[in-house]
mmCIF file with all atom_site columns, C-alpha atoms in Angstrom:
data_model
loop_
_atom_site.group_PDB
_atom_site.id
_atom_site.type_symbol
_atom_site.label_atom_id
_atom_site.label_alt_id
_atom_site.label_comp_id
_atom_site.label_asym_id
_atom_site.label_entity_id
_atom_site.label_seq_id
_atom_site.pdbx_PDB_ins_code
_atom_site.Cartn_x
_atom_site.Cartn_y
_atom_site.Cartn_z
_atom_site.occupancy
_atom_site.B_iso_or_equiv
_atom_site.pdbx_formal_charge
_atom_site.auth_seq_id
_atom_site.auth_comp_id
_atom_site.auth_asym_id
_atom_site.auth_atom_id
_atom_site.pdbx_PDB_model_num
ATOM 1   C CA . UNK A 1 1   ? 82.569  109.142 119.168 1.00 0.00 ? 1   UNK A CA 1
ATOM 2   C CA . UNK A 1 2   ? 83.331  107.749 122.862 1.00 0.00 ? 2   UNK A CA 1
ATOM 3   C CA . UNK A 1 3   ? 82.991  109.584 126.682 1.00 0.00 ? 3   UNK A CA 1
ATOM 4   C CA . UNK A 1 4   ? 83.424  108.870 129.694 1.00 0.00 ? 4   UNK A CA 1
ATOM 5   C CA . UNK A 1 5   ? 79.696  107.047 131.561 1.00 0.00 ? 5   UNK A CA 1
ATOM 6   C CA . UNK A 1 6   ? 76.969  108.214 128.270 1.00 0.00 ? 6   UNK A CA 1
ATOM 7   C CA . UNK A 1 7   ? 74.759  105.993 127.926 1.00 0.00 ? 7   UNK A CA 1
ATOM 8   C CA . UNK A 1 8   ? 72.681  107.181 125.277 1.00 0.00 ? 8   UNK A CA 1
ATOM 9   C CA . UNK A 1 9   ? 71.201  103.312 124.384 1.00 0.00 ? 9   UNK A CA 1
ATOM 10  C CA . UNK A 1 10  ? 70.050  103.896 127.775 1.00 0.00 ? 10  UNK A CA 1
ATOM 11  C CA . UNK A 1 11  ? 67.689  107.191 126.826 1.00 0.00 ? 11  UNK A CA 1
ATOM 12  C CA . UNK A 1 12  ? 64.413  106.716 126.770 1.00 0.00 ? 12  UNK A CA 1
ATOM 13  C CA . UNK A 1 13  ? 63.792  105.697 122.993 1.00 0.00 ? 13  UNK A CA 1
ATOM 14  C CA . UNK A 1 14  ? 60.957  108.168 122.956 1.00 0.00 ? 14  UNK A CA 1
ATOM 15  C CA . UNK A 1 15  ? 63.096  111.231 123.980 1.00 0.00 ? 15  UNK A CA 1
ATOM 16  C CA . UNK A 1 16  ? 65.685  109.835 121.170 1.00 0.00 ? 16  UNK A CA 1
ATOM 17  C CA . UNK A 1 17  ? 63.389  109.213 118.590 1.00 0.00 ? 17  UNK A CA 1
ATOM 18  C CA . UNK A 1 18  ? 61.837  113.904 119.144 1.00 0.00 ? 18  UNK A CA 1
ATOM 19  C CA . UNK A 1 19  ? 65.466  114.638 119.414 1.00 0.00 ? 19  UNK A CA 1
ATOM 20  C CA . UNK A 1 20  ? 66.676  113.253 116.626 1.00 0.00 ? 20  UNK A CA 1
ATOM 21  C CA . UNK A 1 21  ? 62.630  115.220 114.154 1.00 0.00 ? 21  UNK A CA 1
ATOM 22  C CA . UNK A 1 22  ? 63.931  117.618 116.668 1.00 0.00 ? 22  UNK A CA 1
ATOM 23  C CA . UNK A 1 23  ? 67.672  118.535 114.585 1.00 0.00 ? 23  UNK A CA 1
ATOM 24  C CA . UNK A 1 24  ? 65.983  116.446 110.890 1.00 0.00 ? 24  UNK A CA 1
ATOM 25  C CA . UNK A 1 25  ? 63.614  119.800 110.936 1.00 0.00 ? 25  UNK A CA 1
ATOM 26  C CA . UNK A 1 26  ? 65.159  122.489 111.939 1.00 0.00 ? 26  UNK A CA 1
ATOM 27  C CA . UNK A 1 27  ? 67.939  121.190 108.932 1.00 0.00 ? 27  UNK A CA 1
ATOM 28  C CA . UNK A 1 28  ? 65.337  121.031 106.268 1.00 0.00 ? 28  UNK A CA 1
ATOM 29  C CA . UNK A 1 29  ? 63.900  124.403 106.920 1.00 0.00 ? 29  UNK A CA 1
ATOM 30  C CA . UNK A 1 30  ? 67.686  126.048 107.198 1.00 0.00 ? 30  UNK A CA 1
ATOM 31  C CA . UNK A 1 31  ? 68.758  127.903 104.663 1.00 0.00 ? 31  UNK A CA 1
ATOM 32  C CA . UNK A 1 32  ? 70.326  126.256 100.952 1.00 0.00 ? 32  UNK A CA 1
ATOM 33  C CA . UNK A 1 33  ? 74.939  127.925 101.264 1.00 0.00 ? 33  UNK A CA 1
ATOM 34  C CA . UNK A 1 34  ? 73.786  128.817 105.387 1.00 0.00 ? 34  UNK A CA 1
ATOM 35  C CA . UNK A 1 35  ? 76.667  128.056 108.198 1.00 0.00 ? 35  UNK A CA 1
ATOM 36  C CA . UNK A 1 36  ? 73.200  126.373 109.468 1.00 0.00 ? 36  UNK A CA 1
ATOM 37  C CA . UNK A 1 37  ? 72.847  122.794 107.197 1.00 0.00 ? 37  UNK A CA 1
ATOM 38  C CA . UNK A 1 38  ? 76.550  122.453 108.028 1.00 0.00 ? 38  UNK A CA 1
ATOM 39  C CA . UNK A 1 39  ? 75.940  123.135 111.418 1.00 0.00 ? 39  UNK A CA 1
ATOM 40  C CA . UNK A 1 40  ? 72.903  121.038 112.235 1.00 0.00 ? 40  UNK A CA 1
ATOM 41  C CA . UNK A 1 41  ? 74.267  117.939 109.855 1.00 0.00 ? 41  UNK A CA 1
ATOM 42  C CA . UNK A 1 42  ? 77.562  117.002 112.136 1.00 0.00 ? 42  UNK A CA 1
ATOM 43  C CA . UNK A 1 43  ? 75.751  117.472 115.237 1.00 0.00 ? 43  UNK A CA 1
ATOM 44  C CA . UNK A 1 44  ? 72.779  114.795 113.552 1.00 0.00 ? 44  UNK A CA 1
ATOM 45  C CA . UNK A 1 45  ? 75.497  112.643 112.373 1.00 0.00 ? 45  UNK A CA 1
ATOM 46  C CA . UNK A 1 46  ? 76.829  112.878 115.915 1.00 0.00 ? 46  UNK A CA 1
ATOM 47  C CA . UNK A 1 47  ? 73.489  111.867 117.907 1.00 0.00 ? 47  UNK A CA 1
ATOM 48  C CA . UNK A 1 48  ? 71.337  110.213 115.610 1.00 0.00 ? 48  UNK A CA 1
ATOM 49  C CA . UNK A 1 49  ? 69.660  107.413 116.878 1.00 0.00 ? 49  UNK A CA 1
ATOM 50  C CA . UNK A 1 50  ? 66.549  107.007 116.437 1.00 0.00 ? 50  UNK A CA 1
ATOM 51  C CA . UNK A 1 51  ? 65.351  104.332 113.797 1.00 0.00 ? 51  UNK A CA 1
ATOM 52  C CA . UNK A 1 52  ? 63.592  107.035 112.091 1.00 0.00 ? 52  UNK A CA 1
ATOM 53  C CA . UNK A 1 53  ? 67.081  109.160 112.317 1.00 0.00 ? 53  UNK A CA 1
ATOM 54  C CA . UNK A 1 54  ? 69.432  106.656 111.556 1.00 0.00 ? 54  UNK A CA 1
ATOM 55  C CA . UNK A 1 55  ? 67.075  105.743 108.011 1.00 0.00 ? 55  UNK A CA 1
ATOM 56  C CA . UNK A 1 56  ? 67.324  109.615 107.695 1.00 0.00 ? 56  UNK A CA 1
ATOM 57  C CA . UNK A 1 57  ? 71.369  110.090 107.628 1.00 0.00 ? 57  UNK A CA 1
ATOM 58  C CA . UNK A 1 58  ? 71.456  106.630 105.895 1.00 0.00 ? 58  UNK A CA 1
ATOM 59  C CA . UNK A 1 59  ? 68.694  108.552 102.991 1.00 0.00 ? 59  UNK A CA 1
ATOM 60  C CA . UNK A 1 60  ? 71.127  110.877 102.825 1.00 0.00 ? 60  UNK A CA 1
ATOM 61  C CA . UNK A 1 61  ? 74.462  108.466 102.311 1.00 0.00 ? 61  UNK A CA 1
ATOM 62  C CA . UNK A 1 62  ? 72.518  107.076 99.549  1.00 0.00 ? 62  UNK A CA 1
ATOM 63  C CA . UNK A 1 63  ? 71.717  110.749 97.711  1.00 0.00 ? 63  UNK A CA 1
ATOM 64  C CA . UNK A 1 64  ? 69.173  112.312 99.424  1.00 0.00 ? 64  UNK A CA 1
ATOM 65  C CA . UNK A 1 65  ? 71.234  115.465 99.271  1.00 0.00 ? 65  UNK A CA 1
ATOM 66  C CA . UNK A 1 66  ? 70.364  118.893 101.078 1.00 0.00 ? 66  UNK A CA 1
ATOM 67  C CA . UNK A 1 67  ? 69.167  121.741 98.810  1.00 0.00 ? 67  UNK A CA 1
ATOM 68  C CA . UNK A 1 68  ? 72.458  124.205 98.401  1.00 0.00 ? 68  UNK A CA 1
ATOM 69  C CA . UNK A 1 69  ? 74.666  122.087 100.215 1.00 0.00 ? 69  UNK A CA 1
ATOM 70  C CA . UNK A 1 70  ? 77.953  120.053 99.944  1.00 0.00 ? 70  UNK A CA 1
ATOM 71  C CA . UNK A 1 71  ? 78.339  116.386 101.921 1.00 0.00 ? 71  UNK A CA 1
ATOM 72  C CA . UNK A 1 72  ? 81.814  115.903 100.835 1.00 0.00 ? 72  UNK A CA 1
ATOM 73  C CA . UNK A 1 73  ? 83.924  112.988 101.394 1.00 0.00 ? 73  UNK A CA 1
ATOM 74  C CA . UNK A 1 74  ? 84.587  114.113 105.412 1.00 0.00 ? 74  UNK A CA 1
ATOM 75  C CA . UNK A 1 75  ? 81.221  114.786 106.439 1.00 0.00 ? 75  UNK A CA 1
ATOM 76  C CA . UNK A 1 76  ? 80.054  110.954 104.210 1.00 0.00 ? 76  UNK A CA 1
ATOM 77  C CA . UNK A 1 77  ? 82.803  109.157 106.200 1.00 0.00 ? 77  UNK A CA 1
ATOM 78  C CA . UNK A 1 78  ? 81.631  110.557 109.294 1.00 0.00 ? 78  UNK A CA 1
ATOM 79  C CA . UNK A 1 79  ? 77.086  109.766 108.813 1.00 0.00 ? 79  UNK A CA 1
ATOM 80  C CA . UNK A 1 80  ? 78.762  106.425 106.994 1.00 0.00 ? 80  UNK A CA 1
ATOM 81  C CA . UNK A 1 81  ? 81.183  105.371 110.186 1.00 0.00 ? 81  UNK A CA 1
ATOM 82  C CA . UNK A 1 82  ? 77.856  106.501 112.688 1.00 0.00 ? 82  UNK A CA 1
ATOM 83  C CA . UNK A 1 83  ? 75.571  104.068 110.791 1.00 0.00 ? 83  UNK A CA 1
ATOM 84  C CA . UNK A 1 84  ? 77.847  101.206 110.656 1.00 0.00 ? 84  UNK A CA 1
ATOM 85  C CA . UNK A 1 85  ? 78.140  101.998 115.011 1.00 0.00 ? 85  UNK A CA 1
ATOM 86  C CA . UNK A 1 86  ? 74.713  101.500 114.997 1.00 0.00 ? 86  UNK A CA 1
ATOM 87  C CA . UNK A 1 87  ? 73.599  99.447  112.459 1.00 0.00 ? 87  UNK A CA 1
ATOM 88  C CA . UNK A 1 88  ? 74.517  95.503  111.174 1.00 0.00 ? 88  UNK A CA 1
ATOM 89  C CA . UNK A 1 89  ? 73.770  96.016  108.140 1.00 0.00 ? 89  UNK A CA 1
ATOM 90  C CA . UNK A 1 90  ? 75.970  99.135  106.923 1.00 0.00 ? 90  UNK A CA 1
ATOM 91  C CA . UNK A 1 91  ? 77.944  97.973  105.129 1.00 0.00 ? 91  UNK A CA 1
ATOM 92  C CA . UNK A 1 92  ? 77.787  98.020  101.739 1.00 0.00 ? 92  UNK A CA 1
ATOM 93  C CA . UNK A 1 93  ? 77.697  101.657 102.260 1.00 0.00 ? 93  UNK A CA 1
ATOM 94  C CA . UNK A 1 94  ? 81.235  101.013 103.476 1.00 0.00 ? 94  UNK A CA 1
ATOM 95  C CA . UNK A 1 95  ? 81.973  99.540  100.950 1.00 0.00 ? 95  UNK A CA 1
ATOM 96  C CA . UNK A 1 96  ? 80.420  101.281 97.578  1.00 0.00 ? 96  UNK A CA 1
ATOM 97  C CA . UNK A 1 97  ? 82.460  105.090 100.054 1.00 0.00 ? 97  UNK A CA 1
ATOM 98  C CA . UNK A 1 98  ? 85.717  102.539 99.139  1.00 0.00 ? 98  UNK A CA 1
ATOM 99  C CA . UNK A 1 99  ? 85.150  102.759 95.896  1.00 0.00 ? 99  UNK A CA 1
ATOM 100 C CA . UNK A 1 100 ? 84.400  106.763 95.767  1.00 0.00 ? 100 UNK A CA 1
ATOM 101 C CA . UNK A 1 101 ? 87.590  107.500 97.898  1.00 0.00 ? 101 UNK A CA 1
ATOM 102 C CA . UNK A 1 102 ? 90.500  105.802 97.034  1.00 0.00 ? 102 UNK A CA 1
ATOM 103 C CA . UNK A 1 103 ? 92.147  108.442 99.322  1.00 0.00 ? 103 UNK A CA 1
ATOM 104 C CA . UNK A 1 104 ? 94.387  107.188 101.961 1.00 0.00 ? 104 UNK A CA 1
ATOM 105 C CA . UNK A 1 105 ? 92.353  109.000 104.100 1.00 0.00 ? 105 UNK A CA 1
ATOM 106 C CA . UNK A 1 106 ? 89.887  107.259 102.867 1.00 0.00 ? 106 UNK A CA 1
ATOM 107 C CA . UNK A 1 107 ? 91.318  104.330 103.800 1.00 0.00 ? 107 UNK A CA 1
ATOM 108 C CA . UNK A 1 108 ? 91.977  104.922 106.807 1.00 0.00 ? 108 UNK A CA 1
ATOM 109 C CA . UNK A 1 109 ? 88.354  106.246 107.035 1.00 0.00 ? 109 UNK A CA 1
ATOM 110 C CA . UNK A 1 110 ? 86.591  102.853 105.873 1.00 0.00 ? 110 UNK A CA 1
ATOM 111 C CA . UNK A 1 111 ? 89.007  101.004 108.193 1.00 0.00 ? 111 UNK A CA 1
ATOM 112 C CA . UNK A 1 112 ? 87.892  103.055 111.499 1.00 0.00 ? 112 UNK A CA 1
ATOM 113 C CA . UNK A 1 113 ? 83.779  101.542 110.057 1.00 0.00 ? 113 UNK A CA 1
ATOM 114 C CA . UNK A 1 114 ? 84.490  99.026  109.832 1.00 0.00 ? 114 UNK A CA 1
ATOM 115 C CA . UNK A 1 115 ? 85.898  98.466  112.877 1.00 0.00 ? 115 UNK A CA 1
ATOM 116 C CA . UNK A 1 116 ? 83.836  100.136 114.501 1.00 0.00 ? 116 UNK A CA 1
ATOM 117 C CA . UNK A 1 117 ? 80.824  98.024  113.621 1.00 0.00 ? 117 UNK A CA 1
ATOM 118 C CA . UNK A 1 118 ? 78.331  96.082  116.136 1.00 0.00 ? 118 UNK A CA 1
ATOM 119 C CA . UNK A 1 119 ? 80.282  92.600  114.951 1.00 0.00 ? 119 UNK A CA 1
ATOM 120 C CA . UNK A 1 120 ? 82.502  90.758  117.913 1.00 0.00 ? 120 UNK A CA 1
ATOM 121 C CA . UNK A 1 121 ? 83.854  88.697  115.955 1.00 0.00 ? 121 UNK A CA 1
ATOM 122 C CA . UNK A 1 122 ? 85.894  91.946  114.235 1.00 0.00 ? 122 UNK A CA 1
ATOM 123 C CA . UNK A 1 123 ? 87.106  93.944  117.466 1.00 0.00 ? 123 UNK A CA 1
ATOM 124 C CA . UNK A 1 124 ? 88.119  89.857  118.614 1.00 0.00 ? 124 UNK A CA 1
ATOM 125 C CA . UNK A 1 125 ? 90.410  89.985  115.180 1.00 0.00 ? 125 UNK A CA 1
ATOM 126 C CA . UNK A 1 126 ? 91.827  93.985  115.717 1.00 0.00 ? 126 UNK A CA 1
ATOM 127 C CA . UNK A 1 127 ? 92.257  93.033  119.264 1.00 0.00 ? 127 UNK A CA 1
ATOM 128 C CA . UNK A 1 128 ? 94.470  90.444  117.913 1.00 0.00 ? 128 UNK A CA 1
ATOM 129 C CA . UNK A 1 129 ? 96.885  92.042  115.762 1.00 0.00 ? 129 UNK A CA 1
ATOM 130 C CA . UNK A 1 130 ? 97.001  94.908  118.303 1.00 0.00 ? 130 UNK A CA 1
ATOM 131 C CA . UNK A 1 131 ? 98.387  92.271  120.857 1.00 0.00 ? 131 UNK A CA 1
ATOM 132 C CA . UNK A 1 132 ? 100.706 90.791  117.878 1.00 0.00 ? 132 UNK A CA 1
ATOM 133 C CA . UNK A 1 133 ? 102.357 93.887  117.685 1.00 0.00 ? 133 UNK A CA 1
ATOM 134 C CA . UNK A 1 134 ? 101.535 92.502  114.046 1.00 0.00 ? 134 UNK A CA 1
ATOM 135 C CA . UNK A 1 135 ? 99.413  96.512  113.267 1.00 0.00 ? 135 UNK A CA 1
ATOM 136 C CA . UNK A 1 136 ? 101.418 99.916  113.056 1.00 0.00 ? 136 UNK A CA 1
ATOM 137 C CA . UNK A 1 137 ? 101.143 102.842 115.676 1.00 0.00 ? 137 UNK A CA 1
ATOM 138 C CA . UNK A 1 138 ? 99.255  104.950 113.690 1.00 0.00 ? 138 UNK A CA 1
ATOM 139 C CA . UNK A 1 139 ? 97.435  102.748 112.627 1.00 0.00 ? 139 UNK A CA 1
ATOM 140 C CA . UNK A 1 140 ? 96.578  101.016 116.433 1.00 0.00 ? 140 UNK A CA 1
ATOM 141 C CA . UNK A 1 141 ? 96.488  105.082 117.214 1.00 0.00 ? 141 UNK A CA 1
ATOM 142 C CA . UNK A 1 142 ? 93.356  106.018 113.885 1.00 0.00 ? 142 UNK A CA 1
ATOM 143 C CA . UNK A 1 143 ? 91.511  102.590 115.412 1.00 0.00 ? 143 UNK A CA 1
ATOM 144 C CA . UNK A 1 144 ? 91.532  102.050 118.213 1.00 0.00 ? 144 UNK A CA 1
ATOM 145 C CA . UNK A 1 145 ? 88.466  105.168 118.565 1.00 0.00 ? 145 UNK A CA 1
ATOM 146 C CA . UNK A 1 146 ? 86.417  103.174 116.815 1.00 0.00 ? 146 UNK A CA 1
ATOM 147 C CA . UNK A 1 147 ? 86.588  99.496  119.255 1.00 0.00 ? 147 UNK A CA 1
ATOM 148 C CA . UNK A 1 148 ? 83.727  100.648 120.971 1.00 0.00 ? 148 UNK A CA 1
ATOM 149 C CA . UNK A 1 149 ? 81.161  103.615 120.658 1.00 0.00 ? 149 UNK A CA 1
ATOM 150 C CA . UNK A 1 150 ? 79.505  104.788 123.163 1.00 0.00 ? 150 UNK A CA 1
ATOM 151 C CA . UNK A 1 151 ? 76.397  102.470 122.243 1.00 0.00 ? 151 UNK A CA 1
ATOM 152 C CA . UNK A 1 152 ? 78.052  99.037  121.617 1.00 0.00 ? 152 UNK A CA 1
ATOM 153 C CA . UNK A 1 153 ? 78.830  99.515  125.901 1.00 0.00 ? 153 UNK A CA 1
ATOM 154 C CA . UNK A 1 154 ? 76.690  96.555  125.678 1.00 0.00 ? 154 UNK A CA 1
ATOM 155 C CA . UNK A 1 155 ? 79.285  94.681  123.518 1.00 0.00 ? 155 UNK A CA 1
ATOM 156 C CA . UNK A 1 156 ? 82.465  96.541  125.069 1.00 0.00 ? 156 UNK A CA 1
ATOM 157 C CA . UNK A 1 157 ? 81.737  94.070  128.889 1.00 0.00 ? 157 UNK A CA 1
ATOM 158 C CA . UNK A 1 158 ? 82.774  90.473  127.112 1.00 0.00 ? 158 UNK A CA 1
ATOM 159 C CA . UNK A 1 159 ? 85.685  92.146  126.852 1.00 0.00 ? 159 UNK A CA 1
ATOM 160 C CA . UNK A 1 160 ? 86.747  93.783  129.455 1.00 0.00 ? 160 UNK A CA 1
ATOM 161 C CA . UNK A 1 161 ? 89.052  91.192  130.584 1.00 0.00 ? 161 UNK A CA 1
ATOM 162 C CA . UNK A 1 162 ? 90.894  91.243  127.961 1.00 0.00 ? 162 UNK A CA 1
ATOM 163 C CA . UNK A 1 163 ? 90.830  94.540  127.123 1.00 0.00 ? 163 UNK A CA 1
ATOM 164 C CA . UNK A 1 164 ? 92.609  94.699  130.904 1.00 0.00 ? 164 UNK A CA 1
ATOM 165 C CA . UNK A 1 165 ? 94.892  92.252  130.345 1.00 0.00 ? 165 UNK A CA 1
ATOM 166 C CA . UNK A 1 166 ? 95.844  93.914  127.256 1.00 0.00 ? 166 UNK A CA 1
ATOM 167 C CA . UNK A 1 167 ? 96.641  96.960  128.663 1.00 0.00 ? 167 UNK A CA 1
ATOM 168 C CA . UNK A 1 168 ? 99.197  94.934  131.215 1.00 0.00 ? 168 UNK A CA 1
ATOM 169 C CA . UNK A 1 169 ? 101.126 93.574  127.932 1.00 0.00 ? 169 UNK A CA 1
ATOM 170 C CA . UNK A 1 170 ? 101.576 95.948  126.504 1.00 0.00 ? 170 UNK A CA 1
ATOM 171 C CA . UNK A 1 171 ? 102.860 98.949  128.929 1.00 0.00 ? 171 UNK A CA 1
ATOM 172 C CA . UNK A 1 172 ? 105.989 96.681  128.892 1.00 0.00 ? 172 UNK A CA 1
ATOM 173 C CA . UNK A 1 173 ? 106.807 96.685  125.397 1.00 0.00 ? 173 UNK A CA 1
ATOM 174 C CA . UNK A 1 174 ? 104.737 100.510 123.998 1.00 0.00 ? 174 UNK A CA 1
ATOM 175 C CA . UNK A 1 175 ? 106.294 103.912 124.504 1.00 0.00 ? 175 UNK A CA 1
ATOM 176 C CA . UNK A 1 176 ? 104.873 106.344 126.672 1.00 0.00 ? 176 UNK A CA 1
ATOM 177 C CA . UNK A 1 177 ? 102.777 107.743 123.384 1.00 0.00 ? 177 UNK A CA 1
ATOM 178 C CA . UNK A 1 178 ? 101.336 104.491 122.197 1.00 0.00 ? 178 UNK A CA 1
ATOM 179 C CA . UNK A 1 179 ? 100.007 103.801 125.647 1.00 0.00 ? 179 UNK A CA 1
ATOM 180 C CA . UNK A 1 180 ? 98.369  107.138 126.394 1.00 0.00 ? 180 UNK A CA 1
ATOM 181 C CA . UNK A 1 181 ? 96.523  106.415 123.357 1.00 0.00 ? 181 UNK A CA 1
ATOM 182 C CA . UNK A 1 182 ? 95.810  102.649 124.567 1.00 0.00 ? 182 UNK A CA 1
ATOM 183 C CA . UNK A 1 183 ? 94.379  103.895 127.634 1.00 0.00 ? 183 UNK A CA 1
ATOM 184 C CA . UNK A 1 184 ? 92.111  106.411 126.354 1.00 0.00 ? 184 UNK A CA 1
ATOM 185 C CA . UNK A 1 185 ? 90.171  104.326 124.712 1.00 0.00 ? 185 UNK A CA 1
ATOM 186 C CA . UNK A 1 186 ? 89.664  100.531 125.119 1.00 0.00 ? 186 UNK A CA 1
ATOM 187 C CA . UNK A 1 187 ? 89.773  100.437 129.503 1.00 0.00 ? 187 UNK A CA 1
ATOM 188 C CA . UNK A 1 188 ? 86.767  99.238  130.182 1.00 0.00 ? 188 UNK A CA 1
ATOM 189 C CA . UNK A 1 189 ? 84.533  102.089 132.076 1.00 0.00 ? 189 UNK A CA 1
ATOM 190 C CA . UNK A 1 190 ? 80.674  102.012 131.894 1.00 0.00 ? 190 UNK A CA 1
ATOM 191 C CA . UNK A 1 191 ? 78.702  103.938 134.247 1.00 0.00 ? 191 UNK A CA 1
ATOM 192 C CA . UNK A 1 192 ? 77.679  100.528 136.525 1.00 0.00 ? 192 UNK A CA 1
ATOM 193 C CA . UNK A 1 193 ? 79.045  100.571 140.484 1.00 0.00 ? 193 UNK A CA 1
ATOM 194 C CA . UNK A 1 194 ? 79.615  97.094  138.972 1.00 0.00 ? 194 UNK A CA 1
ATOM 195 C CA . UNK A 1 195 ? 81.446  98.427  136.142 1.00 0.00 ? 195 UNK A CA 1
ATOM 196 C CA . UNK A 1 196 ? 83.229  101.334 138.679 1.00 0.00 ? 196 UNK A CA 1
ATOM 197 C CA . UNK A 1 197 ? 84.670  98.948  141.649 1.00 0.00 ? 197 UNK A CA 1
ATOM 198 C CA . UNK A 1 198 ? 86.186  96.497  138.900 1.00 0.00 ? 198 UNK A CA 1
ATOM 199 C CA . UNK A 1 199 ? 88.197  99.510  137.224 1.00 0.00 ? 199 UNK A CA 1
ATOM 200 C CA . UNK A 1 200 ? 88.995  100.521 140.901 1.00 0.00 ? 200 UNK A CA 1
ATOM 201 C CA . UNK A 1 201 ? 90.121  97.209  141.847 1.00 0.00 ? 201 UNK A CA 1
ATOM 202 C CA . UNK A 1 202 ? 92.370  97.179  138.384 1.00 0.00 ? 202 UNK A CA 1
ATOM 203 C CA . UNK A 1 203 ? 93.896  100.015 139.417 1.00 0.00 ? 203 UNK A CA 1
ATOM 204 C CA . UNK A 1 204 ? 94.692  98.894  143.008 1.00 0.00 ? 204 UNK A CA 1
ATOM 205 C CA . UNK A 1 205 ? 96.119  96.134  141.218 1.00 0.00 ? 205 UNK A CA 1
ATOM 206 C CA . UNK A 1 206 ? 99.606  97.863  139.411 1.00 0.00 ? 206 UNK A CA 1
#
């Protein structure tokens, strides 16, 4: 979902569209029953970002299956999570899939997908629960990976100070394992000089 200094949203939209079309074309032309469609779909689910690419991914979720390919629950949820990172109108897919998949894993993926949506209120509510200690550690460690995906760096910047304050607060209350999970995903990391300077100042102040 996220990696250090990835600003995919700043990549030329035309390049992103071409990349999506190349992977999609190869996936459509791959032989049924081979490993190729699985590998290409996994790649497409992680990288699709153009309007055309996201539309194609949504069509797969809503029934446009690849011939000879088993679009299993794990891949469906990965696609739904990715669509909710990039598009504000994909929430209905979570509700539909949750009815389809009533397993414990389905419930966890639904929670992650909702948190991944580009919605400041949803993310603020999660941080409120985190600060109050009302979420079990297992839920925090799982859901926090979807808090600010790489495509939402702009949205994340509005939470920078709150995230720094939360790390300080939690450091005196939670154990090493919890803090390792929190600091792996919550710090306001950005590739801008201002972001790097702010992070450096925070580290020096501790």
